[in-house]
Coordinates of C-alpha atoms in Angstrom, one line a residue:
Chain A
X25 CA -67.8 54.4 163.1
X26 CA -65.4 57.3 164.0
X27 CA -61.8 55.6 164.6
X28 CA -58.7 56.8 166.2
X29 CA -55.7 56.9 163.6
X30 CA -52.0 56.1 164.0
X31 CA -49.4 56.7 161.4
X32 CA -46.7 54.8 160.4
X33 CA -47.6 51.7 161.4
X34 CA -44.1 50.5 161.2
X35 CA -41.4 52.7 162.0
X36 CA -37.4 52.1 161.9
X37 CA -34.9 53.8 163.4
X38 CA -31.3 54.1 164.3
X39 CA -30.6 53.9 168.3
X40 CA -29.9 57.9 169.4
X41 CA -32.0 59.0 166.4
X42 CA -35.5 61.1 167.0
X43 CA -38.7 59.7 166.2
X44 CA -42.1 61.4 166.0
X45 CA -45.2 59.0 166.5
X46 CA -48.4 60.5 165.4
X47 CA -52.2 59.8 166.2
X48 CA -55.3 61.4 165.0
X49 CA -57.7 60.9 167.7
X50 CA -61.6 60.6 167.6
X51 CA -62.5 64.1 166.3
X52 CA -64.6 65.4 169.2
X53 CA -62.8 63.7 172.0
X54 CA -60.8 65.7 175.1
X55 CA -58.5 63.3 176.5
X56 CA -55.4 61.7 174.8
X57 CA -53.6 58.9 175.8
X58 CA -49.8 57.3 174.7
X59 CA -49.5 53.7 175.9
X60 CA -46.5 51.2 175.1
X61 CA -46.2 47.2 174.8
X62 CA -43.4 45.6 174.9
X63 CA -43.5 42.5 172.5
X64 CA -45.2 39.1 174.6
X65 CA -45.5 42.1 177.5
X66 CA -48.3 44.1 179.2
X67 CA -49.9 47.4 178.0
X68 CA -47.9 50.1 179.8
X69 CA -49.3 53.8 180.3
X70 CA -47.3 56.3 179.2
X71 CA -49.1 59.8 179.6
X72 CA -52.4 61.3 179.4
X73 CA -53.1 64.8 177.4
X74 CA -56.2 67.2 178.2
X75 CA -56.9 70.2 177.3
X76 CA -53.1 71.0 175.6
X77 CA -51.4 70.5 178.6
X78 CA -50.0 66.6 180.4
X79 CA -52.5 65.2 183.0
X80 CA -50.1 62.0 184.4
X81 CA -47.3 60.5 183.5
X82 CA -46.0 57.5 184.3
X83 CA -42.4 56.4 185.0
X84 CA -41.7 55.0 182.1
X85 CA -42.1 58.7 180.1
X86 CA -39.0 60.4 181.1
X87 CA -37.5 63.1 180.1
X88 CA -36.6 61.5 176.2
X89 CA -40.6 61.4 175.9
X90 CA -42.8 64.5 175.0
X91 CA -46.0 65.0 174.0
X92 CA -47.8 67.8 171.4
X93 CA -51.2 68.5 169.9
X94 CA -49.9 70.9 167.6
X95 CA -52.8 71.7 165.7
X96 CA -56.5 70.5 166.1
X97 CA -56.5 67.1 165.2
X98 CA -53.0 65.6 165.5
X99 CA -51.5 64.4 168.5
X100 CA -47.6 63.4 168.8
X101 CA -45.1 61.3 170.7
X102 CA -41.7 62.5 170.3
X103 CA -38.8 60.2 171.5
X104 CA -36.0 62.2 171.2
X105 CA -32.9 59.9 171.7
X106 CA -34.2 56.4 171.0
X107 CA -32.7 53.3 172.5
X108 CA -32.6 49.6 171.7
X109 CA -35.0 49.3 174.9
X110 CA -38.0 51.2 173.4
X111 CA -38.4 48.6 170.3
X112 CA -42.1 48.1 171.2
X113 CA -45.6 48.4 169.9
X114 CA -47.3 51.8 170.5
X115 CA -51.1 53.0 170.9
X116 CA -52.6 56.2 171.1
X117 CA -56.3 56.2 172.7
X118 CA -58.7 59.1 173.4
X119 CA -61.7 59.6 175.3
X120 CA -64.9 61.6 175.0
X121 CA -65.6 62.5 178.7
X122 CA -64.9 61.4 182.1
X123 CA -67.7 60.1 182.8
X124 CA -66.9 57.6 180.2
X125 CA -63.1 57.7 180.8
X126 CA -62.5 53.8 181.3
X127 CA -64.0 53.2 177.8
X128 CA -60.6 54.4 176.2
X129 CA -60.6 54.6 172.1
X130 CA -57.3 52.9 170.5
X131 CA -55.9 53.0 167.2
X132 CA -54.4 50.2 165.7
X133 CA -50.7 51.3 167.0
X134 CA -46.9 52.0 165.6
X135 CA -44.6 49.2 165.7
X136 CA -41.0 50.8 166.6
X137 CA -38.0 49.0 165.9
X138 CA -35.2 50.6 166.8
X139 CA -31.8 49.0 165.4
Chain B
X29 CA -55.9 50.8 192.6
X30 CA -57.8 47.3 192.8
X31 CA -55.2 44.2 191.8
X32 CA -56.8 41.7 189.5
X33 CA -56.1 38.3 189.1
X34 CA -57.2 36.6 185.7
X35 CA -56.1 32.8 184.2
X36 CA -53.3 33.2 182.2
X37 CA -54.7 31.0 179.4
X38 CA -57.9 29.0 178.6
X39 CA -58.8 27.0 175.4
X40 CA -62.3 26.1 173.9
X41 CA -64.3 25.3 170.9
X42 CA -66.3 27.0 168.5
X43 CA -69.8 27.4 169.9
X44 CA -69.4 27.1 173.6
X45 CA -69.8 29.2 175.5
X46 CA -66.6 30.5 177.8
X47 CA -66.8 32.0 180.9
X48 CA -63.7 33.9 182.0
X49 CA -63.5 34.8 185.6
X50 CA -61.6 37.9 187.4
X51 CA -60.9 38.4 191.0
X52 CA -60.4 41.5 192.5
X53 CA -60.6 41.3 196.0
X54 CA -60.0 45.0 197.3
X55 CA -62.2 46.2 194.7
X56 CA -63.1 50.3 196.2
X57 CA -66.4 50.8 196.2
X58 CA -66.0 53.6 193.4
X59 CA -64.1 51.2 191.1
X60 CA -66.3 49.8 188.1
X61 CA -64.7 46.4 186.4
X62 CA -63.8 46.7 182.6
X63 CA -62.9 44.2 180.2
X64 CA -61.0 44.8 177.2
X65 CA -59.8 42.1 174.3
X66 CA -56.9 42.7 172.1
X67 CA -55.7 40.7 169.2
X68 CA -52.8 40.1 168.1
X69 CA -50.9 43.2 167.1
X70 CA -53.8 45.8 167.7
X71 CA -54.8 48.0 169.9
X72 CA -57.2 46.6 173.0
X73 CA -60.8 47.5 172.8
X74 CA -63.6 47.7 174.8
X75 CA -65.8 45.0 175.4
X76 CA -68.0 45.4 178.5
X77 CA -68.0 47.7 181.8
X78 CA -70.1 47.4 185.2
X79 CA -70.6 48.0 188.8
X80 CA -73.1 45.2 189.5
X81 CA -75.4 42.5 189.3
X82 CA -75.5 42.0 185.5
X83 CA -74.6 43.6 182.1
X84 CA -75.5 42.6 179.0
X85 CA -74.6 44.2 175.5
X86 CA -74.3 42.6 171.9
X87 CA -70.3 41.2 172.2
X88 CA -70.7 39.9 176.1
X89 CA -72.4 39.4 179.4
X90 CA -71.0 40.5 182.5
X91 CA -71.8 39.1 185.9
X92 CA -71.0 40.4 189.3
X93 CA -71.8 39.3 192.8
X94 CA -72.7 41.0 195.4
X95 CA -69.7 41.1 197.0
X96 CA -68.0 42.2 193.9
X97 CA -65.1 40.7 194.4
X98 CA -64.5 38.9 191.6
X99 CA -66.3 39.1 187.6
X100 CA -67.0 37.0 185.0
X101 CA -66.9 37.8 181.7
X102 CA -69.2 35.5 179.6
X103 CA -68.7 35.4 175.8
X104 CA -71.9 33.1 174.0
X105 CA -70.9 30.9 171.4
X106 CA -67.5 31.2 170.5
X107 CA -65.9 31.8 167.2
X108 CA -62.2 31.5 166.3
X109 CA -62.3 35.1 165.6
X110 CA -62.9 35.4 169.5
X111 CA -58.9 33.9 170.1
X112 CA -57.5 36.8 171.6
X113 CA -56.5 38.4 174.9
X114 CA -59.0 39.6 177.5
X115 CA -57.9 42.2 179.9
X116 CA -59.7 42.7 183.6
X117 CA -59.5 46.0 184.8
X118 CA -60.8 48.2 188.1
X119 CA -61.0 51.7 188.4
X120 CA -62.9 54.4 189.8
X121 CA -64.9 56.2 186.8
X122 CA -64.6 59.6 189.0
X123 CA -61.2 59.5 188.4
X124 CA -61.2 62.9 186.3
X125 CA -60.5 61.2 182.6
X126 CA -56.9 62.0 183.2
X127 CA -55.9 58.2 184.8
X128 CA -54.1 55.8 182.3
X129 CA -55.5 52.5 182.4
X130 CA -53.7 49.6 184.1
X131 CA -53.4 46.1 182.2
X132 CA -52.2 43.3 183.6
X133 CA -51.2 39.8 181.7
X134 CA -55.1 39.1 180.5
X135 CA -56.3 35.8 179.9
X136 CA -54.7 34.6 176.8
X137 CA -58.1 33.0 174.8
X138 CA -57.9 30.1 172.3
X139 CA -60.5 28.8 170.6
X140 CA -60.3 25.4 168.1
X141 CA -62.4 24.3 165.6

């Protein structure tokens, strides 16, 4: 069964330092998702990615966040300053279609700790 | 966007069978309930989605009134591989593909030997 890939699971980091979070999503799907959780908190929406370009965002994905698919399979969070306060668990999901958009595809997530 | 209100916990045994209920009572009439489960350091994943009446696929059964103001999500004989945390949501399925979904708490799941 196809599978939506995240690598590194674990990731550490120095506060102010850049990290890159990547995904490989289900190979023929068109819409891309970042979501965050906070340990012993909710899932949190981040963005949503179609067709090389950012669909929504939510508040939480400021201007230290961005987005890539910079080839045809990989798909990228970028935080570019990091802070104690995004230490958190986070899950790339993608979609086939609208018409099946609520059944959203996740991988198995990056844990970020960020010292 | 519909608010949901789940239990925050429930416990069981293997082999019941647990019913977990979800309320949403300014459910639109575009908005289709969803239930995810998510274990413990993993990403959620879909379980079951619907509009009405009944649904019915290998993991789960979902029921839905009439009224559909409320779910229930019906998982048959429990296993302690089912102890995780299930996840209520509403949303309209015309919303384009490009709307992140909304969790709330869940309903934290325990089953005991």
């Amino acid at each position: 069964e196809p599978e939506v890939t995240q690598t590194p699971s674990h990731q550490v980091t120095q506060m102010g330092q850049e990290v890159i979070l990547r995904c490989v999503p289900i190979s023929n799907h068109l819409y891309f998702y970042w979501y965050r959780q906070i340990l012993g908190q909710k899932v949190e929406f981040l963005v949503s990615f179609y067709n090389n370009e950012i669909s929504e965002k939510s508040e939480i994905f400021d201007d230290q966040f961005s987005v890539e698919r910079p080839d045809g399979s990989n798909f990228t969070l970028k935080i570019r300053s990091t802070k104690l306060e995004d230490s958190a668990m986070y899950f790339c999901a993608s979609i086939l279609l609208r018409s099946s958009y609520n059944e959203q595809f996740f991988g198995p997530g990056t844990r970020l700790t960020v010292l | 966007l519909a608010k949901t209100t789940q239990p925050i916990s429930m416990d069981s045994y293997e082999g019941q069978e647990v019913n977990i209920t979800c309320s949403h009572n300014n459910i639109a009439t575009n908005d289709y309930i969803t239930w995810y489960q998510q274990f413990p350091s993993q990403g959620p994943r879909f379980i079951i989605q619907g509009y009405k009446t009944k649904v019915t696929n290998e993991v789960a059964s979902l029921f839905i009134p009439a009224d559909r103001k409320s779910s229930t999500l019906s998982l048959p004989r429990v296993s302690l591989s089912d102890t995780a945390v299930y996840y209520c949501l509403v949303g309209d399925m015309g919303g384009g593909g490009a709307d992140g979904l909304t969790f709330g708490k869940g309903t934290h799941l325990i089953i005991q030997p």
